[in-house]
Short mmCIF file of C-alpha atoms and ligand atoms in Angstrom, two decimals:
data_model
loop_
_atom_site.label_atom_id
_atom_site.label_comp_id
_atom_site.label_asym_id
_atom_site.label_seq_id
_atom_site.Cartn_x
_atom_site.Cartn_y
_atom_site.Cartn_z
CA MET A 1 -4.98 -29.02 22.94
CA PRO A 2 -3.68 -31.74 20.64
CA LEU A 3 -2.54 -30.51 17.25
CA ARG A 4 -5.46 -30.40 14.87
CA GLU A 5 -3.54 -29.59 11.67
CA THR A 6 -2.24 -32.46 9.56
CA VAL A 7 0.44 -30.47 7.76
CA ILE A 8 3.28 -28.68 9.53
CA LEU A 9 4.86 -26.11 7.22
CA LEU A 10 8.18 -24.82 8.47
CA ASP A 11 10.13 -21.72 7.65
CA ILE A 12 13.83 -22.52 7.90
CA GLU A 13 16.02 -19.52 8.76
CA GLY A 14 15.26 -18.26 12.27
CA THR A 15 12.75 -21.08 12.83
CA ILE A 16 14.59 -24.42 12.68
CA THR A 17 18.03 -23.17 11.58
CA SER A 18 19.91 -20.26 13.12
CA ILE A 19 20.01 -17.03 11.17
CA SER A 20 23.70 -16.94 11.99
CA PHE A 21 24.34 -20.19 10.06
CA VAL A 22 22.94 -18.60 6.92
CA LYS A 23 24.45 -15.16 7.47
CA ASP A 24 27.80 -16.02 9.03
CA THR A 25 28.51 -19.42 7.46
CA LEU A 26 26.66 -20.03 4.20
CA PHE A 27 26.99 -16.62 2.55
CA PRO A 28 30.62 -16.00 3.54
CA TYR A 29 31.40 -19.52 2.27
CA VAL A 30 30.28 -18.53 -1.23
CA ALA A 31 32.33 -15.34 -1.15
CA ALA A 32 35.41 -17.25 0.05
CA ALA A 33 35.06 -20.21 -2.32
CA LEU A 34 33.95 -18.26 -5.39
CA LYS A 35 37.32 -17.67 -7.08
CA ASN A 36 38.49 -21.28 -6.75
CA TYR A 37 35.10 -22.53 -7.85
CA VAL A 38 35.07 -20.37 -10.96
CA ASP A 39 38.63 -21.43 -11.86
CA LYS A 40 37.94 -25.10 -11.26
CA TYR A 41 34.60 -25.37 -13.04
CA TRP A 42 34.89 -22.70 -15.73
CA ASN A 43 34.63 -25.21 -18.59
CA ASP A 44 31.97 -27.40 -16.98
CA GLU A 45 28.55 -27.46 -18.56
CA THR A 46 26.84 -26.66 -15.23
CA PHE A 47 28.98 -23.60 -14.69
CA GLN A 48 28.51 -22.44 -18.26
CA GLN A 49 24.73 -22.64 -17.72
CA ASP A 50 25.08 -20.63 -14.52
CA LEU A 51 27.18 -18.10 -16.42
CA GLU A 52 24.53 -17.74 -19.09
CA LEU A 53 21.98 -16.85 -16.40
CA LEU A 54 24.41 -14.40 -14.78
CA ARG A 55 24.91 -12.68 -18.14
CA ALA A 56 21.16 -12.42 -18.71
CA GLN A 57 20.77 -10.98 -15.20
CA ALA A 58 23.62 -8.50 -15.82
CA ALA A 59 21.79 -7.25 -18.92
CA LEU A 60 18.79 -6.43 -16.68
CA ASP A 61 20.92 -4.88 -13.95
CA SER A 62 22.92 -2.34 -15.94
CA ASN A 63 20.89 0.59 -14.63
CA ILE A 64 21.41 -0.26 -10.97
CA GLU A 65 23.79 1.99 -9.08
CA GLY A 66 27.27 0.53 -8.70
CA PHE A 67 26.56 -2.17 -11.32
CA VAL A 68 29.56 -4.40 -12.09
CA PRO A 69 29.40 -5.63 -15.71
CA ILE A 70 30.43 -9.06 -16.98
CA CYS A 71 32.98 -8.52 -19.76
CA THR A 72 34.35 -10.80 -22.43
CA GLY A 73 38.03 -11.30 -23.23
CA ASN A 74 40.92 -11.37 -20.79
CA ASN A 75 39.07 -10.05 -17.77
CA GLU A 76 36.05 -12.26 -18.20
CA LYS A 77 36.62 -14.55 -15.18
CA GLU A 78 37.52 -11.67 -12.92
CA SER A 79 34.48 -9.68 -14.03
CA VAL A 80 32.18 -12.66 -13.32
CA ILE A 81 33.63 -12.96 -9.82
CA ASN A 82 33.26 -9.24 -9.21
CA ASN A 83 29.71 -9.20 -10.54
CA VAL A 84 28.72 -12.04 -8.18
CA LEU A 85 30.40 -10.36 -5.20
CA TRP A 86 28.60 -7.11 -6.07
CA GLN A 87 25.25 -8.91 -6.27
CA MET A 88 25.91 -10.55 -2.93
CA SER A 89 26.84 -7.24 -1.34
CA LYS A 90 23.39 -6.03 -2.40
CA ASP A 91 21.81 -9.22 -0.99
CA ARG A 92 20.13 -9.84 -4.33
CA LYS A 93 17.92 -12.88 -4.66
CA ASN A 94 17.55 -13.49 -8.40
CA THR A 95 17.57 -17.00 -9.87
CA ALA A 96 21.00 -16.56 -11.49
CA LEU A 97 22.70 -15.74 -8.21
CA LYS A 98 20.73 -18.30 -6.21
CA GLN A 99 21.53 -21.06 -8.66
CA LEU A 100 25.27 -20.39 -8.56
CA GLN A 101 25.23 -20.08 -4.76
CA GLY A 102 23.38 -23.40 -4.63
CA HIS A 103 26.04 -25.10 -6.72
CA ILE A 104 28.86 -23.68 -4.60
CA TRP A 105 27.09 -24.81 -1.42
CA ARG A 106 26.61 -28.27 -2.90
CA GLU A 107 30.36 -28.58 -3.30
CA GLY A 108 30.89 -27.31 0.25
CA TYR A 109 28.38 -29.78 1.69
CA GLU A 110 29.67 -32.71 -0.34
CA SER A 111 33.24 -32.01 0.72
CA GLY A 112 32.15 -31.90 4.38
CA LEU A 113 33.15 -28.26 4.86
CA LEU A 114 29.52 -27.25 5.39
CA LYS A 115 27.04 -28.93 7.71
CA GLY A 116 23.46 -27.70 7.88
CA HIS A 117 22.57 -26.27 11.27
CA LEU A 118 19.40 -27.42 13.04
CA TYR A 119 18.33 -26.45 16.55
CA GLU A 120 18.53 -29.44 18.87
CA ASP A 121 14.79 -29.64 19.50
CA VAL A 122 13.96 -29.92 15.79
CA LEU A 123 14.61 -33.59 14.99
CA PRO A 124 13.13 -35.09 18.17
CA VAL A 125 9.94 -33.06 17.75
CA LEU A 126 9.64 -33.76 14.02
CA THR A 127 10.13 -37.47 14.69
CA LYS A 128 7.30 -37.35 17.22
CA LEU A 129 5.05 -35.37 14.87
CA ILE A 130 5.65 -37.84 12.04
CA SER A 131 4.77 -40.71 14.37
CA MET A 132 1.52 -38.85 15.07
CA GLY A 133 0.77 -38.89 11.33
CA LYS A 134 1.73 -35.28 10.62
CA GLN A 135 3.33 -34.35 7.33
CA ILE A 136 6.29 -31.99 7.39
CA TYR A 137 7.04 -29.49 4.64
CA THR A 138 9.30 -26.45 4.43
CA TYR A 139 8.74 -23.05 2.85
CA SER A 140 11.81 -20.85 2.60
CA SER A 141 13.16 -18.14 0.35
CA GLY A 142 16.27 -20.29 -0.17
CA SER A 143 15.87 -22.44 -3.30
CA THR A 144 14.41 -25.91 -2.83
CA THR A 145 17.78 -27.34 -3.88
CA ALA A 146 19.61 -25.33 -1.21
CA GLN A 147 17.03 -26.49 1.35
CA GLU A 148 17.54 -30.11 0.39
CA TYR A 149 21.33 -29.87 0.80
CA LEU A 150 20.92 -28.34 4.25
CA PHE A 151 18.92 -31.38 5.38
CA GLN A 152 20.87 -33.96 3.40
CA TYR A 153 24.16 -32.74 4.88
CA SER A 154 22.89 -31.58 8.26
CA MET A 155 24.95 -31.62 11.46
CA TYR A 156 22.92 -34.73 12.38
CA GLY A 157 23.54 -36.49 9.05
CA ASP A 158 21.00 -36.97 6.28
CA VAL A 159 17.59 -36.01 7.68
CA SER A 160 15.96 -35.20 4.34
CA HIS A 161 13.63 -38.21 4.66
CA MET A 162 11.67 -36.35 7.36
CA PHE A 163 10.32 -33.84 4.87
CA VAL A 164 7.61 -34.65 2.34
CA ASN A 165 8.64 -31.74 0.14
CA TYR A 166 10.23 -28.29 0.06
CA PHE A 167 8.74 -25.04 -1.23
CA ASP A 168 10.44 -21.81 -2.16
CA THR A 169 9.40 -18.45 -3.56
CA LYS A 170 8.21 -20.12 -6.76
CA MET A 171 5.00 -20.40 -4.69
CA GLY A 172 5.07 -16.61 -4.30
CA PRO A 173 6.50 -14.21 -1.69
CA LYS A 174 6.36 -15.34 1.91
CA SER A 175 4.40 -12.28 2.99
CA SER A 176 1.61 -12.89 0.46
CA GLU A 177 -1.43 -14.92 1.47
CA THR A 178 -1.73 -16.31 -2.09
CA SER A 179 1.53 -18.22 -1.58
CA TYR A 180 0.01 -20.23 1.26
CA LYS A 181 -3.06 -20.97 -0.83
CA ASN A 182 -0.76 -22.10 -3.65
CA ILE A 183 1.02 -24.46 -1.29
CA ALA A 184 -2.28 -25.84 0.05
CA ASN A 185 -3.47 -26.46 -3.51
CA ARG A 186 -0.20 -28.10 -4.43
CA ILE A 187 -0.46 -30.62 -1.59
CA PHE A 188 -4.22 -31.09 -1.88
CA VAL A 189 -5.21 -29.87 1.56
CA ASN A 190 -7.25 -26.94 2.85
CA CYS A 191 -5.39 -24.02 4.37
CA HIS A 192 -6.99 -24.77 7.74
CA ASP A 193 -5.17 -28.12 7.76
CA ILE A 194 -1.82 -26.30 7.71
CA LEU A 195 0.13 -25.00 10.68
CA PHE A 196 2.83 -22.60 9.52
CA LEU A 197 5.76 -21.83 11.81
CA THR A 198 8.01 -18.84 11.23
CA ASP A 199 10.07 -16.17 12.96
CA VAL A 200 8.65 -13.33 10.84
CA LEU A 201 5.41 -11.63 11.84
CA ALA A 202 4.45 -10.57 8.28
CA GLU A 203 4.71 -14.21 7.16
CA ALA A 204 2.62 -15.47 10.06
CA GLU A 205 -0.01 -12.85 9.25
CA ALA A 206 -0.07 -13.77 5.55
CA ALA A 207 -0.52 -17.45 6.36
CA LYS A 208 -3.32 -16.56 8.78
CA ARG A 209 -5.09 -14.43 6.15
CA ALA A 210 -4.95 -17.45 3.83
CA GLY A 211 -6.74 -19.49 6.52
CA CYS A 212 -3.75 -21.40 7.92
CA SER A 213 -2.88 -21.52 11.59
CA SER A 214 0.43 -19.92 12.37
CA ALA A 215 2.77 -19.54 15.30
CA LEU A 216 5.98 -17.60 15.88
CA LEU A 217 9.36 -18.95 16.90
CA VAL A 218 11.72 -16.88 18.99
CA ARG A 219 15.26 -18.20 18.57
CA PRO A 220 18.55 -16.77 19.85
CA GLY A 221 19.80 -14.17 17.36
CA ASN A 222 16.38 -13.49 15.79
CA ALA A 223 15.19 -9.91 15.37
CA PRO A 224 12.93 -8.98 18.30
CA LEU A 225 9.18 -9.27 17.68
CA ASP A 226 6.85 -6.33 18.19
CA PRO A 227 5.09 -7.40 21.41
CA LYS A 228 1.78 -5.82 20.47
CA GLN A 229 1.61 -7.04 16.87
CA SER A 230 2.80 -10.54 17.69
CA SER A 231 0.47 -11.05 20.67
CA LYS A 232 -2.25 -12.56 18.48
CA PHE A 233 0.01 -15.52 17.74
CA LYS A 234 1.30 -18.34 19.89
CA ILE A 235 4.96 -17.59 20.52
CA MET A 236 7.32 -20.51 21.06
CA LYS A 237 10.95 -20.79 22.11
CA THR A 238 11.34 -24.35 20.80
CA LEU A 239 9.22 -26.77 18.79
CA ASP A 240 8.66 -28.82 21.97
CA GLU A 241 5.76 -26.50 22.72
CA LEU A 242 3.88 -28.11 19.82
CA LEU A 243 3.68 -31.31 21.79
CA GLU A 244 2.45 -29.76 25.01
CA VAL A 245 -1.12 -30.75 25.66
MG1 LIG B 301 12.69 -17.12 8.81
#
């Protein structure tokens, strides 16, 4: 059956980008580059803004077990670095941490050390879908800025022009149906005009509850899907299956 939906909404990690790129490349890059970055940009306005957010976050975090405080005085820089490493070890996803990570990634992408991973089927299929009049959006828990860098500095060059826009958890959590309604409202379409593709069952279910179509991607390195729970969705190995009629 030809694709009915006009909007293709893509999850990123585990759907069009390998989980390993995020887990084994992007996050370790921040940990490895952090000290140099902090030294180099300490007096920059952007870093000072990031630091302000980190301090505000630290004030909220002081009751969490193992909390690493940000001090003032001689050990200030070191304490900032240790606080960030602690947050990352807990896989925290607050705005302060995400913003700093985004800025460190930007430097890595701009210097050519990082190149956004995309599965090889992604660009050919998206090109075809765009030629069919489909509009491509992303929805990921990575910030919209981090998403844009991934596409701007992808392993295939700048492919950011293929995407109409990027959404992140400012729309709400990915396992909440309201988020998909928020996205539909934002782009002035009905949920039933949206096809959402993801590797996570709970996200596919939430999109479906909102009235979107959804399908599951199974990529190498993804967590296995529960066969029973996932059987109500179309399961695809590559995006090519979208074009099969
Ligand atoms: Mg995913």
